[in-house]
Tab-separated table of C-alpha atoms in Angstrom:
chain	number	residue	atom	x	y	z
A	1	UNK	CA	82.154	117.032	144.263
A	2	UNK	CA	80.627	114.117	142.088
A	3	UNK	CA	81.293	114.103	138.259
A	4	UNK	CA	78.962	111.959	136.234
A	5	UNK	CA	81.298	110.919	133.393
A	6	UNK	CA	78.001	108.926	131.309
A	7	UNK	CA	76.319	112.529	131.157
A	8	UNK	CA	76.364	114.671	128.131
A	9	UNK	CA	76.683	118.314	129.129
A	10	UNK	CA	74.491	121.144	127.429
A	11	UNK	CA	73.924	124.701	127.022
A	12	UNK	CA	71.453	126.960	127.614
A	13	UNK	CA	70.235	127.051	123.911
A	14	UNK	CA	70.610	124.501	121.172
A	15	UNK	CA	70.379	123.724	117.381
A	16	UNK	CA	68.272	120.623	117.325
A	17	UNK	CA	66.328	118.418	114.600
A	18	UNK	CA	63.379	116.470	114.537
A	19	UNK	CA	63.942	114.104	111.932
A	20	UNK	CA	60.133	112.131	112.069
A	21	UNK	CA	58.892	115.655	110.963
A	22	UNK	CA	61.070	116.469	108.328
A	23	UNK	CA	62.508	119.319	110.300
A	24	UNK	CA	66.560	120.542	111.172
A	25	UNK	CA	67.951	123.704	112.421
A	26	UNK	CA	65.872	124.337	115.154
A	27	UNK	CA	66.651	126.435	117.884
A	28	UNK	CA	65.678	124.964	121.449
A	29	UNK	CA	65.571	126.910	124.560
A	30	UNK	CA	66.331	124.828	127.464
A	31	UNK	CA	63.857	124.860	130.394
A	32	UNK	CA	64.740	122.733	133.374
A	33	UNK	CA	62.308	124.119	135.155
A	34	UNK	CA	59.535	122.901	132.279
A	35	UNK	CA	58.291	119.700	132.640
A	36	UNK	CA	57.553	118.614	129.276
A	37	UNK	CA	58.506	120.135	126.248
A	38	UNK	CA	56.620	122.306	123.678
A	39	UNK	CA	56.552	123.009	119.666
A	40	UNK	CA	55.188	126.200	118.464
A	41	UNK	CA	52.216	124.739	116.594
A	42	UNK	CA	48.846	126.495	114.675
A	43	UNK	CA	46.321	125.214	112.715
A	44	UNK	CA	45.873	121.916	114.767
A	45	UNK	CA	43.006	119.700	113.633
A	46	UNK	CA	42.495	116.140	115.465
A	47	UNK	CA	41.926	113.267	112.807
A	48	UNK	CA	41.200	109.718	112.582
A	49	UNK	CA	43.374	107.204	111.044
A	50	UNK	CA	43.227	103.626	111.163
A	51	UNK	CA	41.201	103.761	114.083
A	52	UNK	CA	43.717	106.524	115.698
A	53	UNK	CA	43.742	109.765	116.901
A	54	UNK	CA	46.181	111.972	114.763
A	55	UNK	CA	46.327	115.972	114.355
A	56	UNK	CA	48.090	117.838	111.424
A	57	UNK	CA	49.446	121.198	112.343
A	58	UNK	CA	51.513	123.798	111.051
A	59	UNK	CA	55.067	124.140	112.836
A	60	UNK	CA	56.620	127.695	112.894
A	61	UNK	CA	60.577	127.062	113.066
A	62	UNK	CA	63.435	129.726	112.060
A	63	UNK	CA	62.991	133.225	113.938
A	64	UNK	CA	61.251	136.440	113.470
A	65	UNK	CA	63.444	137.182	111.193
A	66	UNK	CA	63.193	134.095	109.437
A	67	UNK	CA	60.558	132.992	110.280
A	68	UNK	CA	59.666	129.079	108.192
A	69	UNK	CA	56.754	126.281	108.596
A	70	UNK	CA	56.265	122.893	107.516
A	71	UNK	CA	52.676	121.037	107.515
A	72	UNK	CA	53.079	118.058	109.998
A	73	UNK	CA	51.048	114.856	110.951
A	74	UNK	CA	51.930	113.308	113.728
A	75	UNK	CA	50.311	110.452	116.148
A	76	UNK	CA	48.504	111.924	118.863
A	77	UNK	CA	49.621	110.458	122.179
A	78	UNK	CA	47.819	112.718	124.907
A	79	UNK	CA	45.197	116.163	125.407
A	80	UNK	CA	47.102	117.480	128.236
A	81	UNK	CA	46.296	120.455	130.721
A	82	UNK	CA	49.539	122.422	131.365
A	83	UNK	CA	49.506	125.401	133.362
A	84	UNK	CA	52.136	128.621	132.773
A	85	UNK	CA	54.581	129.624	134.783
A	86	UNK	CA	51.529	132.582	135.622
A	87	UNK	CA	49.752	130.040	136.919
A	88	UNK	CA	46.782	130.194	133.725
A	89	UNK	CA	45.881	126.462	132.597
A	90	UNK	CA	45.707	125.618	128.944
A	91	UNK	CA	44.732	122.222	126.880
A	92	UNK	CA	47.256	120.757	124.484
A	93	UNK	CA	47.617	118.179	122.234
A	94	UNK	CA	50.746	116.063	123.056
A	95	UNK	CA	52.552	113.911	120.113
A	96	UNK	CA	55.722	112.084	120.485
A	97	UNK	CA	58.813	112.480	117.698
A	98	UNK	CA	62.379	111.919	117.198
A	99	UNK	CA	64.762	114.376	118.899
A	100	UNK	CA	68.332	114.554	117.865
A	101	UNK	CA	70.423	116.895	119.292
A	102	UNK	CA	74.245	116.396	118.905
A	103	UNK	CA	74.840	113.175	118.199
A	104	UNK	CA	72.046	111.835	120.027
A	105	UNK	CA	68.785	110.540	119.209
A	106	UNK	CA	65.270	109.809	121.321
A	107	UNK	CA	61.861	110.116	121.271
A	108	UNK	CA	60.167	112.949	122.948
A	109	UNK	CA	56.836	113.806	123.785
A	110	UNK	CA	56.358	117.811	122.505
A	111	UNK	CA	52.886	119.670	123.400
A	112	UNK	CA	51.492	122.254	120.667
A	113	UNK	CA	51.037	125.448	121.611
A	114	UNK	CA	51.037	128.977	119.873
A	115	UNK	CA	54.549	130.017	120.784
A	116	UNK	CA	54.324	133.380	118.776
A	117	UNK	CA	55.189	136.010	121.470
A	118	UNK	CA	58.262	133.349	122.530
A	119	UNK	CA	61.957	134.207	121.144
A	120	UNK	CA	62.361	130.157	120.840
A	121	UNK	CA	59.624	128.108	118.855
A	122	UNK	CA	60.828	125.006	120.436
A	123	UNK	CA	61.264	124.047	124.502
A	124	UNK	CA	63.245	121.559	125.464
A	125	UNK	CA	61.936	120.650	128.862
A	126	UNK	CA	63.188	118.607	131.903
A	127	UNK	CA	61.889	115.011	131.048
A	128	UNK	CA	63.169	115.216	127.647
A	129	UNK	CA	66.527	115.935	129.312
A	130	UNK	CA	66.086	113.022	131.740
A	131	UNK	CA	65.559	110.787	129.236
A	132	UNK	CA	68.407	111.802	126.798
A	133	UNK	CA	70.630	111.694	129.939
A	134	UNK	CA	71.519	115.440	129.382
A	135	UNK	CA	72.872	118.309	131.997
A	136	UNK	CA	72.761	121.790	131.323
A	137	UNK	CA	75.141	124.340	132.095
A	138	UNK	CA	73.538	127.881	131.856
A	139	UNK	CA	76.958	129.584	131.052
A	140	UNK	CA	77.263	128.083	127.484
A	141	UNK	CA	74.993	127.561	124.555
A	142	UNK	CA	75.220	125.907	121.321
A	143	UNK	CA	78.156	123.923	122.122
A	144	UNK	CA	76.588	120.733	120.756
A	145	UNK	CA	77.257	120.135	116.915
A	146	UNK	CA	74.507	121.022	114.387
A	147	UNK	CA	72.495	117.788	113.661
A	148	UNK	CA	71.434	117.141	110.379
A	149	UNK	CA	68.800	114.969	109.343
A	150	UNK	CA	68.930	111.559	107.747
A	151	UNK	CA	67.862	111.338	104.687
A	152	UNK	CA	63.830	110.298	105.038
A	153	UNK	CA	62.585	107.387	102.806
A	154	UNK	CA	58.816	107.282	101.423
A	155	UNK	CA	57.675	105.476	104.651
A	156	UNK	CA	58.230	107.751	107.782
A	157	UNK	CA	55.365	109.059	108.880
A	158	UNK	CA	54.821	112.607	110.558
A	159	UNK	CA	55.591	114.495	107.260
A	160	UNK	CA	53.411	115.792	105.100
């Protein structure tokens, strides 16, 4: 058996933060078997600024039962067709933001998508675990520490 010591191991479901969008206690599903990770986003309008493409949307966070939202802007890096796993295709707007789970920090790229009928608002998919050098063990959840969010001067963008 191989043991990969520079690995951080996971569970199944954890409290993240995405600190360019002004946003912390977040619950993530984990989805290996996702490709790219998703927000649960309404109200998405493409913009220009400075000779960019941006879009400002509405991200749902908390639960049913507490259910909150923030008004975002964010960058917009991609329009990306992602199909279910039902096999029905879908256009989304992909930005990229500051992930911090733990004590860990990286950019990931999240697509918007009405997540309304999920349990979790946010996936946390497979390259997003590549690239935070993460593995996941199914049998636990939350055992990563809360993050918390820095606090966020005048100039970071993504939060409106």
């Amino acid at each position: 058996m191989k043991i990969f010591d520079q690995l951080t191991v996971i569970g199944l479901r954890e409290w993240i933060a995405l600190p360019g969008l002004g946003v912390a206690g977040l619950r993530a599903k984990i989805d290996t078997g996702a490709s790219t990770s998703s927000l649960h986003a309404t109200e998405i309008v493409q913009f220009q600024r400075n000779e960019q493409s941006w879009v400002r949307f509405t991200a749902h966070l908390g639960t049913l039962a507490q259910l909150r939202h923030r008004r975002c802007e964010a960058l917009l890096v991609a329009i990306k067709t992602i199909k279910s796993s039902n096999g029905h295709a879908q256009s989304r707007y992909v930005i990229r933001t500051t992930l911090a789970l733990g004590d860990r920090t990286w950019a990931v790229d999240f697509t918007l998508s009405c997540r309304k009928s999920m349990r979790y608002r946010l996936l946390l998919g497979a390259k997003a675990l590549v690239d935070g050098q993460l593995v996941v063990n199914p049998a636990l959840t939350y055992i990563q520490d809360k993050p918390g969010i820095p606090a966020l001067s005048s100039s970071v963008t993504g939060v409106v």
